[in-house]
Coordinates of C-alpha atoms in Angstrom, one line a residue:
Chain A
M1 CA 189.2 -0.7 57.6
P2 CA 186.3 1.6 57.5
E3 CA 185.8 2.9 53.9
Y4 CA 182.0 3.3 53.6
L5 CA 179.2 5.4 54.9
L6 CA 175.6 4.3 54.7
G7 CA 172.7 6.9 54.3
I8 CA 169.4 5.2 55.0
D9 CA 165.9 6.7 54.3
I10 CA 163.2 4.8 56.0
G11 CA 159.9 5.2 54.4
G12 CA 156.4 3.8 54.9
T13 CA 156.8 1.6 51.9
S14 CA 160.6 0.9 51.4
V15 CA 163.8 1.5 53.1
K16 CA 166.4 3.0 50.8
I17 CA 170.0 2.3 51.5
G18 CA 172.9 4.4 49.9
L19 CA 176.4 3.2 50.0
F20 CA 178.9 6.2 50.0
N21 CA 182.6 6.5 50.1
L22 CA 184.1 8.6 52.9
E23 CA 184.1 11.6 50.6
G24 CA 180.2 11.3 50.4
F25 CA 180.3 10.1 46.8
L26 CA 177.3 7.6 46.1
L27 CA 178.7 4.2 45.1
D28 CA 175.5 2.1 45.3
K29 CA 171.8 2.1 46.1
R30 CA 169.6 -0.6 47.4
S31 CA 166.2 -0.9 48.8
I32 CA 164.2 -3.3 50.9
I33 CA 160.5 -3.6 51.8
T34 CA 159.4 -1.8 55.0
D35 CA 157.8 -4.4 57.2
R36 CA 155.2 -2.5 59.1
S37 CA 153.7 -5.6 60.8
Q38 CA 153.8 -5.8 64.6
N39 CA 154.3 -2.0 64.9
G40 CA 157.3 -2.0 62.7
S41 CA 159.2 -4.0 65.1
H42 CA 161.2 -5.8 62.4
I43 CA 162.3 -2.9 60.5
L44 CA 165.6 -2.2 62.2
R45 CA 166.4 -6.0 62.5
D46 CA 165.8 -6.2 58.6
I47 CA 168.0 -3.2 58.0
A48 CA 170.8 -4.8 60.3
V49 CA 170.5 -8.2 58.5
F50 CA 170.6 -6.6 55.1
I51 CA 173.8 -4.6 56.0
K52 CA 175.6 -7.6 57.5
K53 CA 174.7 -9.7 54.4
N54 CA 176.0 -7.1 52.0
W55 CA 179.0 -5.5 53.6
L56 CA 181.7 -6.2 56.2
L57 CA 180.7 -4.3 59.5
S58 CA 184.3 -3.3 59.8
S59 CA 184.3 -1.4 56.5
I60 CA 181.3 0.7 57.7
A61 CA 182.5 4.0 59.3
G62 CA 179.0 5.3 60.0
I63 CA 175.3 5.0 59.4
G64 CA 172.9 7.8 59.1
L65 CA 169.1 7.2 59.3
G66 CA 166.1 9.4 58.1
V67 CA 162.9 8.5 59.7
P68 CA 159.3 9.7 59.1
G69 CA 158.7 11.4 62.5
P70 CA 160.2 13.8 65.0
V71 CA 163.6 13.0 66.3
K72 CA 165.5 14.6 69.1
N73 CA 169.2 13.8 70.0
N74 CA 169.0 10.7 67.8
I75 CA 166.0 9.3 69.6
V76 CA 162.8 8.9 67.6
E77 CA 159.9 10.5 69.4
T78 CA 157.2 8.8 67.3
C79 CA 156.6 7.4 63.8
V80 CA 152.9 7.0 63.1
N81 CA 153.6 5.7 59.6
L82 CA 156.0 2.9 60.9
G83 CA 154.0 2.1 64.1
W84 CA 156.9 3.1 66.2
G85 CA 156.7 4.9 69.6
I86 CA 159.9 6.2 71.3
T87 CA 162.7 4.3 69.6
D88 CA 166.5 4.4 69.9
P89 CA 167.8 3.0 66.5
K90 CA 171.4 3.4 67.5
T91 CA 171.1 1.1 70.4
E92 CA 168.9 -1.3 68.7
L93 CA 171.0 -1.5 65.5
N94 CA 174.2 -1.9 67.5
K95 CA 172.6 -4.9 69.3
Y96 CA 172.1 -6.6 66.0
F97 CA 175.8 -5.7 65.1
N98 CA 177.0 -7.4 68.3
Y99 CA 177.9 -4.0 69.8
E100 CA 180.5 -3.2 67.2
D101 CA 179.8 0.4 68.2
I102 CA 179.4 1.8 64.8
A103 CA 178.6 5.5 64.6
I104 CA 174.8 5.8 64.1
K105 CA 172.9 9.0 63.9
V106 CA 169.3 9.7 63.3
T107 CA 167.1 12.6 62.0
N108 CA 163.8 13.3 60.6
D109 CA 163.4 12.2 56.8
A110 CA 162.6 15.8 55.7
S111 CA 165.5 17.2 57.8
A112 CA 167.6 14.6 56.0
A113 CA 166.3 15.7 52.6
A114 CA 167.2 19.3 53.5
L115 CA 170.7 18.3 54.5
G116 CA 171.1 16.3 51.3
E117 CA 170.0 19.2 49.0
Y118 CA 172.2 21.5 51.2
A119 CA 175.3 19.2 50.9
A120 CA 174.9 17.9 47.4
G121 CA 171.8 19.3 45.6
A122 CA 169.9 22.5 44.9
A123 CA 171.1 24.4 48.1
K124 CA 174.8 23.7 47.7
G125 CA 176.6 26.9 48.6
Y126 CA 173.9 28.4 50.6
S127 CA 173.9 28.4 54.4
N128 CA 170.4 29.2 55.6
V129 CA 168.1 26.9 53.7
V130 CA 164.5 25.7 54.2
L131 CA 163.2 22.7 52.3
L132 CA 159.6 21.7 52.0
T133 CA 158.7 18.2 51.1
L134 CA 155.4 18.4 49.1
G135 CA 154.1 14.8 49.0
T136 CA 151.0 12.9 50.3
G137 CA 151.7 15.3 53.4
I138 CA 154.0 18.3 53.8
G139 CA 157.2 18.1 55.8
G140 CA 160.4 20.2 56.0
G141 CA 163.8 20.8 57.2
V142 CA 165.6 23.8 58.3
I143 CA 169.4 24.5 57.9
I144 CA 170.6 27.5 59.9
D145 CA 174.1 28.9 59.5
G146 CA 175.1 25.6 57.8
R147 CA 173.7 23.3 60.6
L148 CA 170.7 21.2 60.7
H149 CA 168.2 22.7 63.1
E150 CA 165.9 20.1 64.6
G151 CA 164.5 22.2 67.3
V152 CA 164.1 21.8 71.1
D153 CA 161.8 18.7 70.6
G154 CA 162.5 17.6 67.0
I155 CA 159.6 19.4 65.5
S156 CA 161.3 22.1 63.6
G157 CA 160.1 22.2 59.9
E158 CA 156.7 20.8 60.5
F159 CA 155.3 23.3 58.0
G160 CA 152.4 20.9 56.9
H161 CA 150.7 21.5 60.2
I162 CA 150.8 25.1 60.4
V163 CA 147.5 26.6 60.0
V164 CA 147.3 28.9 56.9
D165 CA 143.7 28.4 55.5
K166 CA 140.9 29.5 57.8
K167 CA 138.7 30.1 54.6
H168 CA 138.1 26.3 53.7
A169 CA 139.4 25.1 57.1
F170 CA 139.5 21.4 55.9
L171 CA 140.0 18.9 58.7
C172 CA 143.6 17.6 58.8
N173 CA 144.9 14.2 59.8
C174 CA 146.4 15.9 62.9
G175 CA 143.1 16.9 64.2
K176 CA 143.3 20.7 63.4
R177 CA 141.6 22.6 60.6
G178 CA 143.3 24.6 57.8
C179 CA 146.8 23.1 58.0
L180 CA 149.0 23.9 55.0
E181 CA 148.8 20.1 54.3
T182 CA 145.1 20.3 53.7
V183 CA 145.4 22.6 50.7
A184 CA 148.9 22.2 49.3
S185 CA 150.0 18.7 49.6
A186 CA 149.1 16.0 46.8
T187 CA 146.0 15.0 48.8
G188 CA 145.3 18.7 49.7
I189 CA 145.4 19.8 46.1
A190 CA 142.9 17.1 45.0
R191 CA 140.7 18.0 47.9
L192 CA 140.8 21.6 46.9
A193 CA 139.9 20.9 43.3
K194 CA 136.8 18.8 44.5
Y195 CA 135.8 21.7 46.7
N196 CA 136.1 24.1 43.7
L197 CA 134.1 21.7 41.4
D198 CA 131.3 21.7 44.0
N199 CA 131.4 25.3 44.9
T200 CA 131.9 27.1 41.5
D201 CA 130.3 27.0 38.2
L202 CA 133.8 27.0 36.5
S203 CA 134.2 24.6 33.6
S204 CA 136.5 21.7 34.0
K205 CA 137.5 18.3 32.6
L206 CA 137.7 17.2 36.2
R207 CA 133.8 17.2 36.2
N208 CA 133.9 14.1 34.1
M209 CA 136.2 12.1 36.4
D210 CA 135.2 10.0 39.3
S211 CA 138.6 10.6 41.1
F212 CA 141.7 12.3 40.1
S213 CA 145.2 13.0 41.6
A214 CA 147.2 16.3 42.1
K215 CA 149.2 15.4 39.0
T216 CA 145.9 15.5 36.8
V217 CA 145.1 18.9 38.4
F218 CA 148.5 20.3 37.5
D219 CA 148.3 18.8 34.0
L220 CA 144.9 20.3 33.3
A221 CA 146.1 23.6 34.9
K222 CA 148.7 23.7 32.3
E223 CA 146.1 23.3 29.7
K224 CA 144.2 26.3 31.2
D225 CA 141.3 24.2 32.7
E226 CA 139.4 26.7 34.8
V227 CA 139.0 24.8 38.1
A228 CA 142.5 23.3 37.8
V229 CA 144.0 26.9 37.3
L230 CA 142.0 28.2 40.3
T231 CA 143.1 25.2 42.4
I232 CA 146.7 25.3 41.7
D233 CA 146.7 29.1 42.2
E234 CA 145.1 28.7 45.7
A235 CA 147.5 25.9 46.6
A236 CA 150.5 28.0 45.5
D237 CA 149.2 31.1 47.3
N238 CA 149.0 29.1 50.5
L239 CA 152.5 27.8 49.9
A240 CA 153.7 31.4 49.2
A241 CA 152.0 32.6 52.4
M242 CA 154.1 29.8 54.2
L243 CA 157.3 31.0 52.5
G244 CA 156.5 34.6 53.5
S245 CA 155.9 33.5 57.1
I246 CA 159.2 31.6 57.2
T247 CA 161.2 34.6 55.6
L248 CA 160.0 37.0 58.2
T249 CA 160.6 34.3 61.0
I250 CA 164.2 33.2 60.2
D251 CA 165.1 34.9 56.9
P252 CA 166.8 32.1 54.9
D253 CA 168.5 32.6 51.7
L254 CA 166.9 29.8 49.9
F255 CA 163.8 27.8 49.8
V256 CA 163.8 24.3 48.1
L257 CA 160.6 22.7 47.0
A258 CA 160.9 18.8 47.0
G259 CA 158.7 15.7 47.0
G260 CA 156.1 14.5 44.5
V261 CA 154.2 17.7 44.0
S262 CA 157.4 19.5 43.1
L263 CA 157.6 17.3 40.0
A264 CA 155.0 19.6 38.6
G265 CA 158.1 21.7 38.0
D266 CA 158.2 25.1 36.6
Y267 CA 154.3 25.6 36.6
L268 CA 154.5 25.2 40.4
L269 CA 157.5 27.2 40.9
Q270 CA 156.3 30.2 38.9
S271 CA 152.9 30.1 40.7
V272 CA 154.6 30.2 44.1
K273 CA 157.0 32.9 43.0
R274 CA 154.1 35.1 41.7
H275 CA 152.4 35.1 45.1
Y276 CA 155.4 35.2 47.4
P277 CA 155.9 39.0 47.3
D278 CA 152.3 39.3 48.7
Y279 CA 153.6 37.9 51.9
I280 CA 156.7 40.1 52.6
R281 CA 157.1 43.8 52.7
P282 CA 158.1 45.6 49.5
F283 CA 161.6 46.3 50.7
D284 CA 162.3 42.9 52.1
V285 CA 164.9 40.9 50.2
K286 CA 163.3 37.9 48.6
A287 CA 164.8 34.6 49.3
G288 CA 165.4 32.3 46.2
I289 CA 162.9 29.6 45.5
V290 CA 164.1 26.5 43.6
L291 CA 163.2 22.9 42.9
A292 CA 165.1 20.0 44.6
T293 CA 167.5 18.3 42.3
L294 CA 168.3 15.1 44.1
G295 CA 164.8 13.7 43.8
S296 CA 164.2 10.6 46.0
D297 CA 167.9 10.4 46.7
A298 CA 167.9 13.5 48.9
G299 CA 167.1 11.5 52.0
I300 CA 170.1 9.0 51.7
Y301 CA 172.5 11.9 50.9
G302 CA 171.3 13.8 53.9
A303 CA 171.3 10.8 56.2
M304 CA 174.9 10.0 55.2
Q305 CA 175.8 13.6 56.0
L306 CA 174.9 13.0 59.6
V307 CA 177.9 10.6 60.0
K308 CA 180.3 12.2 57.3
Chain B
M1 CA 191.9 51.2 81.2
P2 CA 188.7 49.8 79.7
E3 CA 186.4 49.0 82.5
Y4 CA 182.9 49.8 81.0
L5 CA 180.5 48.6 78.4
L6 CA 177.8 50.7 76.9
G7 CA 174.5 49.3 75.8
I8 CA 172.4 51.8 73.8
D9 CA 168.9 51.5 72.7
I10 CA 167.9 54.0 70.0
G11 CA 164.2 54.7 69.9
G12 CA 162.0 57.1 67.9
T13 CA 161.6 59.3 71.0
S14 CA 164.7 58.7 73.1
V15 CA 168.0 57.1 73.1
K16 CA 168.7 55.1 76.3
I17 CA 172.2 54.6 77.3
G18 CA 173.1 51.9 79.9
L19 CA 176.6 51.9 81.5
F20 CA 177.7 48.4 82.5
N21 CA 180.8 46.9 84.0
L22 CA 182.7 44.2 82.1
E23 CA 180.7 41.5 83.9
G24 CA 177.5 43.0 82.5
F25 CA 176.1 44.5 85.6
L26 CA 174.1 47.6 85.1
L27 CA 175.8 50.6 86.9
D28 CA 174.0 53.7 85.4
K29 CA 171.1 54.6 83.0
R30 CA 170.8 57.8 81.1
S31 CA 168.8 59.0 78.1
I32 CA 168.9 61.7 75.5
I33 CA 166.1 63.0 73.1
T34 CA 166.2 61.4 69.7
D35 CA 166.6 64.3 67.2
R36 CA 164.9 63.0 64.2
S37 CA 165.4 66.3 62.1
Q38 CA 167.3 66.1 58.9
N39 CA 166.7 62.5 58.5
G40 CA 168.1 61.7 62.0
S41 CA 171.5 62.8 60.8
H42 CA 172.4 64.2 64.2
I43 CA 171.5 61.1 66.3
L44 CA 174.9 59.4 66.2
R45 CA 176.7 62.6 66.7
D46 CA 174.5 63.4 69.7
I47 CA 175.3 60.0 71.1
A48 CA 179.0 60.4 70.6
V49 CA 179.1 63.9 72.1
F50 CA 177.1 62.6 75.2
I51 CA 179.5 59.7 75.7
K52 CA 182.5 61.9 75.4
K53 CA 181.1 64.4 77.9
N54 CA 180.3 61.6 80.4
W55 CA 183.0 59.1 80.3
L56 CA 186.6 58.8 79.3
L57 CA 186.8 57.1 75.9
S58 CA 189.7 55.0 77.1
S59 CA 187.4 53.5 79.8
I60 CA 185.0 52.1 77.4
A61 CA 185.7 48.5 76.3
G62 CA 182.7 48.3 73.7
I63 CA 179.5 49.8 72.6
G64 CA 176.4 47.8 71.5
L65 CA 173.5 49.5 69.7
G66 CA 169.9 48.5 69.1
V67 CA 168.2 50.3 66.2
P68 CA 164.6 50.2 65.0
G69 CA 165.2 48.6 61.7
P70 CA 166.8 45.5 59.9
V71 CA 170.5 45.2 60.6
K72 CA 172.8 42.9 58.7
N73 CA 176.5 42.5 59.7
N74 CA 176.4 45.7 61.8
I75 CA 175.1 47.8 58.9
V76 CA 171.6 49.2 59.3
E77 CA 169.6 48.6 56.2
T78 CA 166.9 51.2 56.9
C79 CA 165.2 52.9 59.8
V80 CA 162.0 54.5 58.8
N81 CA 161.3 55.8 62.3
L82 CA 164.7 57.6 62.5
G83 CA 164.7 58.7 58.9
W84 CA 167.9 56.6 58.2
G85 CA 168.8 54.8 55.0
I86 CA 171.7 52.5 54.9
T87 CA 173.9 53.5 57.8
D88 CA 177.1 52.3 59.3
P89 CA 177.0 53.4 63.0
K90 CA 180.4 51.9 63.8
T91 CA 182.3 53.9 61.3
E92 CA 180.3 57.0 62.0
L93 CA 180.7 56.9 65.8
N94 CA 184.4 56.1 65.4
K95 CA 184.7 59.3 63.3
Y96 CA 183.4 61.3 66.3
F97 CA 185.7 59.3 68.6
N98 CA 188.7 60.3 66.5
Y99 CA 189.3 56.8 65.4
E100 CA 189.9 55.4 68.8
D101 CA 188.7 52.1 67.4
I102 CA 186.3 51.2 70.1
A103 CA 184.5 47.9 69.6
I104 CA 181.0 48.8 68.2
K105 CA 178.3 46.4 67.2
V106 CA 174.7 46.9 66.0
T107 CA 171.6 44.9 65.9
N108 CA 167.9 45.4 65.6
D109 CA 166.2 46.8 68.7
A110 CA 163.8 43.7 69.1
S111 CA 166.7 41.5 68.6
A112 CA 168.7 43.3 71.3
A113 CA 165.6 43.0 73.6
A114 CA 165.6 39.1 72.9
L115 CA 169.3 39.0 73.7
G116 CA 168.7 41.0 76.8
E117 CA 165.9 38.8 78.1
Y118 CA 168.0 35.7 77.2
A119 CA 171.2 37.0 79.0
A120 CA 169.6 38.6 82.1
G121 CA 165.8 38.4 82.0
A122 CA 162.9 36.0 81.6
A123 CA 164.7 33.6 79.2
K124 CA 167.8 33.1 81.3
G125 CA 168.8 29.5 81.1
Y126 CA 167.0 28.7 77.8
S127 CA 168.8 28.4 74.5
N128 CA 166.2 28.7 71.8
V129 CA 164.1 31.7 72.5
V130 CA 161.7 33.9 70.6
L131 CA 160.7 37.3 71.8
L132 CA 157.8 39.2 70.5
T133 CA 157.6 43.0 71.2
L134 CA 154.0 44.0 71.3
G135 CA 154.0 47.8 71.1
T136 CA 152.6 50.3 68.6
G137 CA 153.8 47.8 66.1
I138 CA 155.1 44.2 66.6
G139 CA 158.7 43.1 66.2
G140 CA 160.7 40.1 67.5
G141 CA 164.0 38.6 68.0
V142 CA 165.2 35.0 67.6
I143 CA 167.8 33.2 69.7
I144 CA 168.9 29.9 68.2
D145 CA 171.2 27.5 70.1
G146 CA 172.3 30.4 72.3
R147 CA 173.0 32.8 69.5
L148 CA 171.2 35.8 68.1
H149 CA 169.8 34.8 64.7
E150 CA 169.4 38.0 62.6
G151 CA 168.8 36.2 59.2
V152 CA 170.6 36.5 55.8
D153 CA 169.1 40.0 55.4
G154 CA 168.5 41.1 59.0
I155 CA 164.7 40.5 58.8
S156 CA 164.6 37.5 61.0
G157 CA 161.9 38.0 63.7
E158 CA 159.7 40.5 61.9
F159 CA 156.6 38.7 63.1
G160 CA 154.5 41.9 62.9
H161 CA 154.4 41.6 59.1
I162 CA 153.4 38.0 58.9
V163 CA 149.9 37.7 57.3
V164 CA 147.7 35.9 59.9
D165 CA 144.3 37.5 59.6
K166 CA 142.5 37.2 56.2
K167 CA 139.2 37.6 58.0
H168 CA 139.4 41.3 58.7
A169 CA 142.3 41.9 56.3
F170 CA 143.0 45.4 57.7
L171 CA 145.5 47.5 55.8
C172 CA 149.0 47.5 57.4
N173 CA 151.5 50.4 57.4
C174 CA 153.7 48.1 55.2
G175 CA 151.1 48.0 52.5
K176 CA 150.0 44.4 52.9
R177 CA 146.6 43.4 54.5
G178 CA 146.1 41.2 57.6
C179 CA 149.6 41.4 59.1
L180 CA 149.8 40.3 62.8
E181 CA 150.5 43.9 63.7
T182 CA 147.0 45.0 62.4
V183 CA 145.2 42.9 64.9
A184 CA 147.5 42.3 68.0
S185 CA 149.6 45.4 68.5
A186 CA 148.5 48.3 70.6
T187 CA 147.0 50.1 67.6
G188 CA 145.7 46.8 66.1
I189 CA 143.8 45.9 69.3
A190 CA 142.2 49.3 69.3
R191 CA 141.4 49.0 65.6
L192 CA 139.9 45.5 66.2
A193 CA 137.7 46.9 69.0
K194 CA 136.4 49.6 66.7
Y195 CA 135.6 47.0 64.2
N196 CA 133.7 44.9 66.8
L197 CA 131.8 47.9 68.0
D198 CA 130.6 48.6 64.4
N199 CA 129.9 45.0 63.4
T200 CA 128.4 43.4 66.5
D201 CA 125.4 44.3 68.8
L202 CA 127.4 43.4 71.8
S203 CA 127.3 45.8 74.8
S204 CA 130.3 47.8 75.6
K205 CA 131.4 50.9 77.6
L206 CA 133.6 51.6 74.7
R207 CA 130.5 52.8 72.8
N208 CA 130.5 55.8 75.0
M209 CA 134.1 56.8 74.3
D210 CA 135.3 58.9 71.3
S211 CA 138.6 57.1 71.4
F212 CA 140.4 54.6 73.5
S213 CA 143.6 52.8 73.8
A214 CA 144.6 49.0 73.9
K215 CA 145.1 49.4 77.7
T216 CA 141.5 50.6 78.0
V217 CA 140.3 47.6 76.0
F218 CA 142.3 45.2 78.3
D219 CA 141.0 46.9 81.5
L220 CA 137.4 46.5 80.2
A221 CA 138.0 42.9 79.3
K222 CA 139.1 42.2 82.7
E223 CA 135.6 43.6 83.8
K224 CA 134.0 41.3 81.3
D225 CA 132.9 44.1 78.9
E226 CA 131.6 42.1 75.9
V227 CA 133.3 44.0 73.0
A228 CA 136.6 44.1 75.0
V229 CA 136.5 40.4 75.9
L230 CA 135.8 39.4 72.2
T231 CA 138.6 41.8 71.0
I232 CA 141.2 40.5 73.3
D233 CA 140.2 37.0 72.6
E234 CA 140.6 37.6 68.8
A235 CA 144.0 39.3 69.4
A236 CA 145.3 36.6 71.6
D237 CA 144.1 33.9 69.1
N238 CA 146.1 35.6 66.3
L239 CA 149.1 35.9 68.7
A240 CA 148.7 32.2 69.5
A241 CA 148.4 31.3 65.8
M242 CA 151.8 33.0 65.4
L243 CA 153.4 31.2 68.2
G244 CA 152.1 27.9 66.8
S245 CA 153.5 28.8 63.4
I246 CA 156.9 29.6 65.0
T247 CA 156.8 26.4 67.0
L248 CA 156.4 24.2 63.9
T249 CA 159.0 26.2 62.1
I250 CA 162.0 26.3 64.6
D251 CA 160.7 24.7 67.7
P252 CA 161.9 27.1 70.5
D253 CA 161.7 26.2 74.2
L254 CA 160.4 29.6 75.3
F255 CA 158.4 32.5 74.0
V256 CA 158.7 35.8 75.7
L257 CA 156.0 38.5 75.4
A258 CA 157.5 42.0 75.7
G259 CA 156.5 45.6 74.9
G260 CA 153.7 47.8 76.1
V261 CA 150.9 45.4 75.4
S262 CA 152.6 42.8 77.5
L263 CA 152.0 45.1 80.5
A264 CA 148.4 43.7 80.3
G265 CA 150.1 40.9 82.2
D266 CA 148.5 37.7 83.3
Y267 CA 145.1 38.3 81.3
L268 CA 147.1 38.5 78.1
L269 CA 149.3 35.5 79.0
Q270 CA 146.5 33.2 79.9
S271 CA 144.4 34.3 76.7
V272 CA 147.4 33.4 74.5
K273 CA 148.0 30.2 76.3
R274 CA 144.5 29.1 76.0
H275 CA 144.6 29.4 72.2
Y276 CA 148.1 28.2 71.6
P277 CA 147.3 24.5 71.7
D278 CA 144.8 25.0 68.7
Y279 CA 147.7 25.8 66.5
I280 CA 150.1 22.9 67.3
R281 CA 149.4 19.1 67.1
P282 CA 148.1 17.3 70.2
F283 CA 151.3 15.4 70.7
D284 CA 153.6 18.4 70.1
V285 CA 155.6 19.7 73.1
K286 CA 154.3 23.2 74.0
A287 CA 157.0 25.8 74.4
G288 CA 156.8 27.9 77.5
I289 CA 155.2 31.3 77.2
V290 CA 156.2 34.0 79.7
L291 CA 156.1 37.7 80.1
A292 CA 159.4 39.8 79.7
T293 CA 161.0 40.9 83.0
L294 CA 163.5 43.5 82.1
G295 CA 160.8 46.0 80.9
S296 CA 162.3 48.9 78.9
D297 CA 165.8 48.0 80.0
A298 CA 165.8 44.7 77.8
G299 CA 167.3 46.7 74.8
I300 CA 170.2 48.2 76.7
Y301 CA 171.1 44.8 78.2
G302 CA 170.9 43.1 75.0
A303 CA 172.9 45.8 73.1
M304 CA 175.6 45.4 75.8
Q305 CA 175.6 41.7 75.3
L306 CA 176.8 42.3 71.7
V307 CA 180.1 43.5 72.9
K308 CA 180.5 41.6 76.1

């Protein structure tokens, strides 16, 4: 008898698997290594084998998957990080399940995180929510009127690649210049700090370091290190510009900041909130801006929501 | 017996009133002067009087209104152009109608235009549509999954006030600098041309004119006038940046360019299309970009759709 739901978050390093009851309560969490060899062709097989080894297929009511790439109608368009081209996880998994025809749905990982925070985290009770995942890169998910909005081609919420910074115009992985990701992701913040070390005379402990992470920049900013303060201020300004742009485009009631960079916590939040009014009109109603609360579990919660 | 629907577009100069049959076919168009005296307090009364004089109230099944300001749940938040503060047109009109309780719905004028083009114009057959009205200012409307998306506070689609141009950073009416409106509306294009006359040595017939309109700049650009070509290229680049940003935010299938500036036609369209790929990733699916087809009737068509 079906009594469980699985929420699975496929990342470039590991696959997180959450076991939920039918009410969406998290019962157990596991993870397996993401085998990216041979264009990631073993990943879905590994997941199927793990599931069959641990649970009776007949006890699984549905499986939701979050993947790091654009998804449209449950078909993955591409996943550079996994090596995948167009992929149909539902059909492939069901093949390994001997066509038991388990309900399987798929979405983008940041969309899953948005759905997770909306259903069980920081955005509970709101109905128009935009989540930004601030990690190595920047992604996002959009909830409109209580429903996940993937967009016509599955690229809704790709905030990391919106051009916001023509001043530095750093080259992005995507080939464009000045994408939000180049100045506000973890790698972007480190890059921006290096630029400020090279192009200002401001004092900084960063000058004595061969390399450093975004976390170090945040830590030093909290200690009022001049280059670090400037850098975080610029990163927060670019994030605020993005939130202003989203506000005047779809007017959500809540923004959720998630991902590794959001662990900088209140310092990041207050910096973004300080700049946000510069990018909307004085009489516009400001959307709330909060930090995610589910941490790295947001993806499995949201993936599970797809089949709940 | 109710046999008509009215679609009404309240502008700063005139109020357009469309008479439609219940199938949404336009039967007649009228207009009255917008009386902006005394904070526009006569406008709704004038509309009610005009309706009662021309049609039997019992023949009107519903009235849709488009107004130049943010609207939330049929309540107008503010209309600077009309002099209105918070206004409830439904209650007020029904007062003049002796509480006949006619169905009355209200939305923003650009949202109405989007709905009009979606139901009966350039966006017929699409389901995720973003319309930009390029006039004296810039507004917009957003259709998501076949429904008008006004946003939580009615400010969805306010593309004119998204900051895109930190290079010139012209002061906007809204108090911010670098809004799309400052470089891509009719007034913005004229302003940008003046800036280029003052800050380049490029040749231009505009140098012999005391003042000129955006239309003149377009006309000269088509004749390869150097300043005009540069100006339209910059305006189109900013519009394209906005379309890229919207694409990566909500991923629509069609953009519709409407309003006076869109009358520049194919020259504008091709300029925007040329720059659009610079603002999305190479593998992203490009949304269509087309010109509006209903012209100044889009608003009455869309307002009517609210009550159809």
